[in-house]
Amino acid sequence: MNETVIQTSFPNPSLQVTADHNLKQVEAPVYAPKKGEVLLQVKATGICGSDIHFWKAGRIGSLLVEGDCILGHEAAGVVLQVGDGVTTLKPGDRVAIEPGVPCANCFLCRDGRYNLCEEVQFAGVYPYHGSLQRYKVHPARWLHKLPDNVSYLEGALLEPLSVAMYGVRSAGLSLGRGAVVCGAGPIGLLTLAAARASGAHPLVITDLDAHRLDFAREFVPGAMVYQINRDLSAEGNAKAIRALFGDDEYFPPATVLECTGVENSICTAAYTVRRGGTVMVIGVGRPIMNNLPFMHISLAEIRLQFINRYCDTWAPAIQCLAGGILRDLKKLVSHTFPLERARDALQFCSDTRNGGIKVMVVDEVDAAL
């Protein structure tokens, strides 16, 4: 495919992961938008756990890093130039980037389940370059205008918020029914906020890290917290979590939203949820798990469900931010780094001892063409 490289007034620093598990910050070419595409300046990109997985492990499941690839997929920016046929956007528009571009032709895309498309071109997943660069071309169809009262940082949070909202929607949370969120990382915290907005009550969030639980308590007032006890089994921790809901047999949580992908946490979730309830696995885990309590799940008719990213969540997510349904999400952003220090941001985020919640890479340069 022929692509036209254009000259810009500013360099295009990018953070790339290599097949041999290294990071390099290099200037990348800037391409002119083709038909249906838009050239953006990326203004904010969140660091995701998957970025760290691709760096450290070189893969997530069947997704392999086989060559140099620009990381980043949680992003927002400003339109600089539009390609032929683009009528919905113009230079100066502020947009959030939906990073997955499905094929639009397979039966899943035609059925409206585009998140399951096997031919999806997902930003930051080899060989498709992501948003940790100044300039990026992206199809206009997968860009979403930001209202004036939604910042670039909040626009970059729309991607993990979409994961949380899709998980909550798929799990079918309901008003006044209890729920547990496993994991107080960014996805877990956003899932907790979305669960609160859904009316689910009471809510409990769990984690190993006391600092993150302290943050969760402030982030979603009224939610209870439980620090996982490493000395207890999955059943032991589940018993302690269930005790927070009271001792009536009707009270155990109807839904557990598992946001870590850790095998032992999924086991705890299975023992925590009420009989006939739902465990919704939102987190990304190992390719193979061998120790799930199969017969407990079977005999209790627990619905063990999974999601893959999100589908049709960006418009409602923007409405939640613009309309104040989900407030103060920017509190998640604990640290920001300039684009020129994107490698430092990833290294900082990879060490939990640094106490980061959501680390953002921002570009405050006015890089208009």
Coordinates of C-alpha atoms in Angstrom, one line a residue:
M1 CA 0.0 0.0 0.0
N2 CA 1.5 3.3 -1.1
E3 CA 1.6 6.0 1.6
T4 CA 2.6 9.6 1.2
V5 CA 5.0 10.9 3.8
I6 CA 4.5 14.6 4.5
Q7 CA 6.8 17.2 6.1
T8 CA 5.7 18.8 9.4
S9 CA 6.9 21.8 11.4
F10 CA 7.6 19.6 14.4
P11 CA 9.3 16.1 14.7
N12 CA 7.2 13.1 15.4
P13 CA 8.7 11.3 18.4
S14 CA 7.2 7.8 19.0
L15 CA 7.6 5.1 21.6
Q16 CA 8.2 1.7 20.0
V17 CA 8.4 -1.8 21.3
T18 CA 10.7 -4.3 19.6
A19 CA 10.4 -8.0 19.1
D20 CA 13.3 -8.5 21.5
H21 CA 11.5 -6.8 24.4
N22 CA 13.1 -3.4 24.2
L23 CA 11.7 0.1 24.1
K24 CA 13.0 2.8 21.8
Q25 CA 12.0 6.4 21.3
V26 CA 12.6 7.4 17.7
E27 CA 11.2 9.8 15.2
A28 CA 8.5 8.2 13.0
P29 CA 7.3 9.2 9.6
V30 CA 4.1 11.3 9.2
Y31 CA 1.7 10.1 6.6
A32 CA -0.9 12.1 4.7
P33 CA -4.5 10.9 5.3
K34 CA -6.0 8.8 2.5
K35 CA -9.7 8.7 1.5
G36 CA -11.8 8.4 4.6
E37 CA -8.9 9.1 7.0
V38 CA -7.9 12.0 9.2
L39 CA -4.5 13.2 10.4
L40 CA -4.4 14.0 14.1
Q41 CA -2.1 15.4 16.7
V42 CA -2.4 13.1 19.6
K43 CA -2.8 15.2 22.7
A44 CA -3.1 12.6 25.5
T45 CA -2.4 8.8 25.7
G46 CA -3.0 6.6 28.7
I47 CA -0.5 3.9 29.5
C48 CA -2.3 0.5 29.7
G49 CA -1.3 -2.8 31.3
S50 CA -1.3 -4.3 27.8
D51 CA 1.4 -1.9 26.7
I52 CA 3.6 -3.3 29.5
H53 CA 2.6 -6.9 28.6
F54 CA 3.7 -6.3 25.0
W55 CA 7.0 -4.9 26.2
K56 CA 7.8 -7.4 28.9
A57 CA 6.3 -10.6 27.5
G58 CA 6.1 -9.8 23.8
R59 CA 2.6 -11.1 23.5
I60 CA -0.9 -11.2 24.9
G61 CA -2.5 -14.5 24.1
S62 CA -2.1 -15.0 20.3
L63 CA -1.2 -11.3 19.8
L64 CA 2.6 -11.3 19.2
V65 CA 5.1 -8.5 18.8
E66 CA 7.0 -9.6 15.7
G67 CA 8.6 -6.3 14.8
D68 CA 8.8 -2.7 15.8
C69 CA 5.5 -1.3 16.8
I70 CA 4.4 2.1 18.2
L71 CA 2.5 1.5 21.5
G72 CA -0.6 3.2 22.8
H73 CA -4.3 3.0 22.3
E74 CA -6.1 5.1 25.0
A75 CA -6.0 8.4 23.2
A76 CA -7.5 11.7 22.3
G77 CA -6.3 14.5 20.0
V78 CA -7.1 17.3 17.5
V79 CA -7.8 17.0 13.8
L80 CA -5.2 18.6 11.6
Q81 CA -6.1 17.5 8.1
V82 CA -8.9 15.4 6.6
G83 CA -8.7 13.1 3.6
D84 CA -11.0 12.9 0.6
G85 CA -14.6 12.0 1.5
V86 CA -14.4 13.0 5.1
T87 CA -17.4 15.3 5.9
T88 CA -18.0 14.6 9.5
L89 CA -14.8 16.2 10.8
K90 CA -12.8 19.3 10.1
P91 CA -9.4 20.7 11.3
G92 CA -9.6 21.9 14.8
D93 CA -12.2 19.3 16.0
R94 CA -11.3 17.6 19.3
V95 CA -11.8 13.8 19.1
A96 CA -11.4 10.6 21.1
I97 CA -9.8 7.7 19.1
E98 CA -11.5 4.4 19.1
P99 CA -8.5 2.3 18.4
G100 CA -10.0 -0.8 16.8
V101 CA -10.8 -0.7 13.1
P102 CA -12.8 -3.8 12.1
C103 CA -13.1 -5.1 8.6
A104 CA -16.8 -4.2 8.3
N105 CA -17.4 -7.3 6.0
C106 CA -17.4 -10.4 8.1
F107 CA -20.5 -11.9 9.7
L108 CA -19.6 -10.5 13.1
C109 CA -19.2 -7.0 11.8
R110 CA -22.5 -7.3 9.9
D111 CA -24.2 -8.6 13.1
G112 CA -23.0 -5.6 15.0
R113 CA -20.4 -7.5 17.1
Y114 CA -17.5 -5.7 15.5
N115 CA -15.3 -6.2 18.7
L116 CA -15.0 -9.9 17.7
C117 CA -13.8 -9.2 14.2
E118 CA -10.8 -11.4 13.6
E119 CA -9.4 -8.9 11.0
V120 CA -9.5 -5.9 13.3
Q121 CA -6.6 -3.5 13.0
F122 CA -6.1 -2.4 16.6
A123 CA -3.8 0.6 17.3
G124 CA -0.7 -0.4 19.3
V125 CA -1.0 -4.1 18.5
Y126 CA 1.6 -5.3 16.0
P127 CA 1.7 -4.5 13.1
Y128 CA -0.6 -1.5 13.6
H129 CA 1.1 1.5 15.1
G130 CA -0.5 3.2 18.1
S131 CA -0.9 6.6 19.6
L132 CA 2.3 7.2 21.5
Q133 CA 3.5 9.6 18.8
R134 CA 2.7 13.2 17.9
Y135 CA 1.0 12.6 14.6
K136 CA -1.3 9.7 13.7
V137 CA -3.6 8.9 10.8
H138 CA -6.9 7.2 11.7
P139 CA -10.2 6.5 9.9
A140 CA -12.7 9.2 10.5
R141 CA -15.4 6.5 11.1
W142 CA -13.6 5.5 14.4
L143 CA -13.2 9.0 15.8
H144 CA -15.6 10.6 18.2
K145 CA -16.1 14.3 18.7
L146 CA -15.5 15.6 22.3
P147 CA -17.9 18.1 23.8
D148 CA -16.3 21.3 25.0
N149 CA -16.6 20.3 28.7
V150 CA -14.6 17.0 28.1
S151 CA -10.9 17.4 28.3
Y152 CA -8.2 15.5 26.3
L153 CA -7.3 13.6 29.4
E154 CA -10.9 12.6 29.9
G155 CA -11.1 11.8 26.2
A156 CA -8.1 9.4 26.6
L157 CA -10.0 7.7 29.5
L158 CA -12.9 6.9 27.2
E159 CA -11.1 3.7 26.1
P160 CA -10.7 2.1 29.5
L161 CA -14.1 3.5 30.5
S162 CA -15.6 1.7 27.4
V163 CA -14.1 -1.6 28.7
A164 CA -15.7 -1.0 32.1
M165 CA -19.1 0.0 30.6
Y166 CA -19.2 -2.9 28.2
G167 CA -18.5 -5.3 31.1
V168 CA -21.2 -3.7 33.3
R169 CA -23.7 -3.8 30.4
S170 CA -22.8 -7.4 29.5
A171 CA -23.1 -8.6 33.1
G172 CA -26.6 -7.1 33.4
L173 CA -26.1 -5.2 36.7
S174 CA -29.4 -4.1 38.3
L175 CA -30.6 -1.6 40.7
G176 CA -30.2 -2.6 44.3
R177 CA -28.4 -5.9 43.6
G178 CA -25.0 -6.3 45.2
A179 CA -21.8 -6.6 43.2
V180 CA -18.1 -7.1 43.7
V181 CA -15.3 -5.7 41.6
C182 CA -12.0 -7.7 41.8
G183 CA -9.0 -5.4 41.2
A184 CA -8.5 -1.7 41.9
G185 CA -6.4 -0.9 38.9
P186 CA -7.7 1.7 36.4
I187 CA -10.1 -0.8 34.8
G188 CA -11.4 -2.0 38.2
L189 CA -11.8 1.6 39.4
L190 CA -13.7 2.6 36.3
T191 CA -15.8 -0.5 36.6
L192 CA -16.6 0.4 40.2
A193 CA -17.7 3.9 39.1
A194 CA -19.9 2.4 36.3
A195 CA -21.4 -0.1 38.6
R196 CA -22.3 2.7 41.1
A197 CA -23.9 4.6 38.3
S198 CA -25.9 1.5 37.3
G199 CA -27.5 1.5 40.7
A200 CA -25.9 -1.8 41.9
H201 CA -25.7 -1.8 45.7
P202 CA -24.0 -2.6 47.9
L203 CA -20.6 -2.6 46.2
V204 CA -17.3 -4.1 47.3
I205 CA -13.9 -3.7 45.6
T206 CA -10.9 -6.0 46.3
D207 CA -7.2 -5.7 45.8
L208 CA -3.9 -6.8 47.3
D209 CA -2.7 -3.2 47.5
A210 CA -3.9 -1.1 50.4
H211 CA -3.0 2.2 48.7
R212 CA -5.2 1.4 45.7
L213 CA -8.1 0.5 48.1
D214 CA -7.7 3.8 49.9
F215 CA -7.9 5.5 46.5
A216 CA -11.0 3.4 45.6
R217 CA -12.7 4.4 48.9
E218 CA -12.3 8.1 47.9
F219 CA -13.0 7.7 44.2
V220 CA -16.4 6.0 44.7
P221 CA -17.7 7.0 48.1
G222 CA -19.9 4.4 49.8
A223 CA -18.1 1.4 48.2
M224 CA -16.7 -1.1 50.7
V225 CA -13.1 -2.4 50.3
Y226 CA -11.5 -5.7 51.0
Q227 CA -7.8 -6.3 51.0
I228 CA -7.1 -9.8 49.7
N229 CA -5.3 -11.9 52.3
R230 CA -2.4 -13.8 50.8
D231 CA -2.5 -16.4 53.6
L232 CA -6.1 -17.4 52.8
S233 CA -7.3 -19.7 50.0
A234 CA -9.7 -18.4 47.3
E235 CA -12.5 -19.9 49.3
G236 CA -11.3 -18.2 52.5
N237 CA -11.1 -14.8 50.9
A238 CA -14.5 -15.4 49.3
K239 CA -16.1 -16.2 52.6
A240 CA -14.7 -12.9 54.1
I241 CA -16.0 -10.9 51.1
R242 CA -19.4 -12.4 51.3
A243 CA -19.6 -11.6 55.0
L244 CA -19.5 -7.9 54.0
F245 CA -22.9 -8.3 52.4
G246 CA -24.6 -9.7 55.6
D247 CA -25.6 -13.2 56.7
D248 CA -29.0 -13.6 54.9
E249 CA -28.8 -16.2 52.2
Y250 CA -30.3 -13.7 49.8
F251 CA -27.6 -11.2 50.2
P252 CA -24.4 -12.7 48.6
P253 CA -23.5 -10.6 45.5
A254 CA -25.4 -11.5 42.3
T255 CA -22.5 -10.3 40.1
V256 CA -18.7 -10.3 40.4
L257 CA -16.8 -8.2 37.9
E258 CA -13.3 -9.7 37.7
C259 CA -10.9 -7.1 36.4
T260 CA -7.5 -8.6 37.1
G261 CA -7.4 -11.7 34.8
V262 CA -5.4 -13.5 37.6
E263 CA -6.4 -17.2 38.0
N264 CA -6.6 -17.1 41.7
S265 CA -8.8 -14.0 41.6
I266 CA -11.2 -15.7 39.2
C267 CA -11.4 -18.6 41.6
T268 CA -12.2 -16.2 44.4
A269 CA -14.8 -14.6 42.3
A270 CA -16.4 -18.0 41.6
Y271 CA -16.7 -18.7 45.3
T272 CA -17.9 -15.2 46.1
V273 CA -20.8 -14.9 43.7
R274 CA -24.2 -16.2 44.8
R275 CA -25.6 -19.5 43.3
G276 CA -27.1 -18.7 39.9
G277 CA -25.1 -15.5 39.7
T278 CA -22.7 -14.1 37.1
V279 CA -18.9 -13.8 37.1
M280 CA -17.9 -11.4 34.3
V281 CA -14.2 -11.7 33.5
I282 CA -13.0 -8.3 32.2
G283 CA -9.3 -8.7 33.0
V284 CA -6.7 -10.2 30.6
G285 CA -5.1 -13.3 31.9
R286 CA -2.8 -16.2 30.9
P287 CA -3.6 -18.2 27.7
I288 CA -4.3 -21.4 29.7
M289 CA -5.7 -21.7 33.2
N290 CA -5.8 -25.1 34.9
N291 CA -7.2 -24.7 38.3
L292 CA -10.7 -23.1 37.9
P293 CA -13.3 -24.7 40.3
F294 CA -15.2 -26.3 37.5
M295 CA -17.7 -28.4 39.5
H296 CA -18.4 -25.6 41.9
I297 CA -19.2 -23.3 38.9
S298 CA -21.3 -26.1 37.4
L299 CA -23.3 -27.2 40.4
A300 CA -24.1 -23.6 41.4
E301 CA -25.1 -22.7 37.8
I302 CA -22.7 -19.8 37.8
R303 CA -22.6 -17.9 34.5
L304 CA -18.8 -17.5 33.8
Q305 CA -18.7 -14.9 31.0
F306 CA -16.1 -12.9 29.2
I307 CA -15.8 -9.7 27.2
N308 CA -13.4 -8.7 24.4
R309 CA -12.8 -5.0 24.6
Y310 CA -16.1 -3.2 23.8
C311 CA -18.8 -2.5 21.3
D312 CA -20.9 0.6 20.7
T313 CA -19.8 2.2 24.0
W314 CA -18.1 5.4 22.9
A315 CA -21.2 7.6 22.4
P316 CA -22.8 6.6 25.8
A317 CA -19.4 6.9 27.5
I318 CA -19.1 10.5 26.1
Q319 CA -22.6 11.2 27.3
C320 CA -21.7 10.0 30.8
L321 CA -18.8 12.3 31.0
A322 CA -20.5 15.4 29.4
G323 CA -23.7 14.9 31.4
G324 CA -22.0 14.4 34.7
I325 CA -23.2 10.9 35.3
L326 CA -19.6 9.9 35.9
R327 CA -17.9 12.7 37.7
D328 CA -14.3 13.5 38.4
L329 CA -12.8 10.6 36.4
K330 CA -9.7 12.8 36.0
K331 CA -8.8 11.9 39.6
L332 CA -7.6 8.6 38.1
V333 CA -4.7 10.4 36.4
S334 CA -2.0 10.3 39.0
H335 CA 1.0 11.2 36.9
T336 CA 1.6 12.9 33.5
F337 CA 4.7 12.8 31.3
P338 CA 5.5 14.8 28.2
L339 CA 5.6 12.9 24.9
E340 CA 9.4 13.2 24.7
R341 CA 9.5 11.1 28.0
A342 CA 7.1 8.4 26.9
R343 CA 9.6 5.7 27.7
D344 CA 10.0 7.0 31.2
A345 CA 6.2 6.9 31.6
L346 CA 6.1 3.2 30.6
Q347 CA 8.9 2.3 32.9
F348 CA 7.4 4.3 35.8
C349 CA 4.0 2.6 35.2
S350 CA 5.5 -0.9 35.2
D351 CA 6.7 -0.6 38.8
T352 CA 3.8 -0.7 41.2
R353 CA 5.9 0.6 44.0
N354 CA 5.6 4.0 42.3
G355 CA 2.0 4.2 43.3
G356 CA 0.7 5.2 39.9
I357 CA -3.0 4.8 39.2
K358 CA -3.4 6.0 35.6
V359 CA -0.3 7.4 33.9
M360 CA -0.8 9.7 30.9
V361 CA 1.6 10.9 28.2
V362 CA 0.6 14.4 27.0
D363 CA 1.7 16.6 24.1
E364 CA 1.2 20.3 24.9
V365 CA 3.0 21.5 21.8
D366 CA 0.7 23.3 19.2
A367 CA 1.8 21.2 16.3
A368 CA -0.6 22.5 13.7
L369 CA 0.5 21.9 10.1

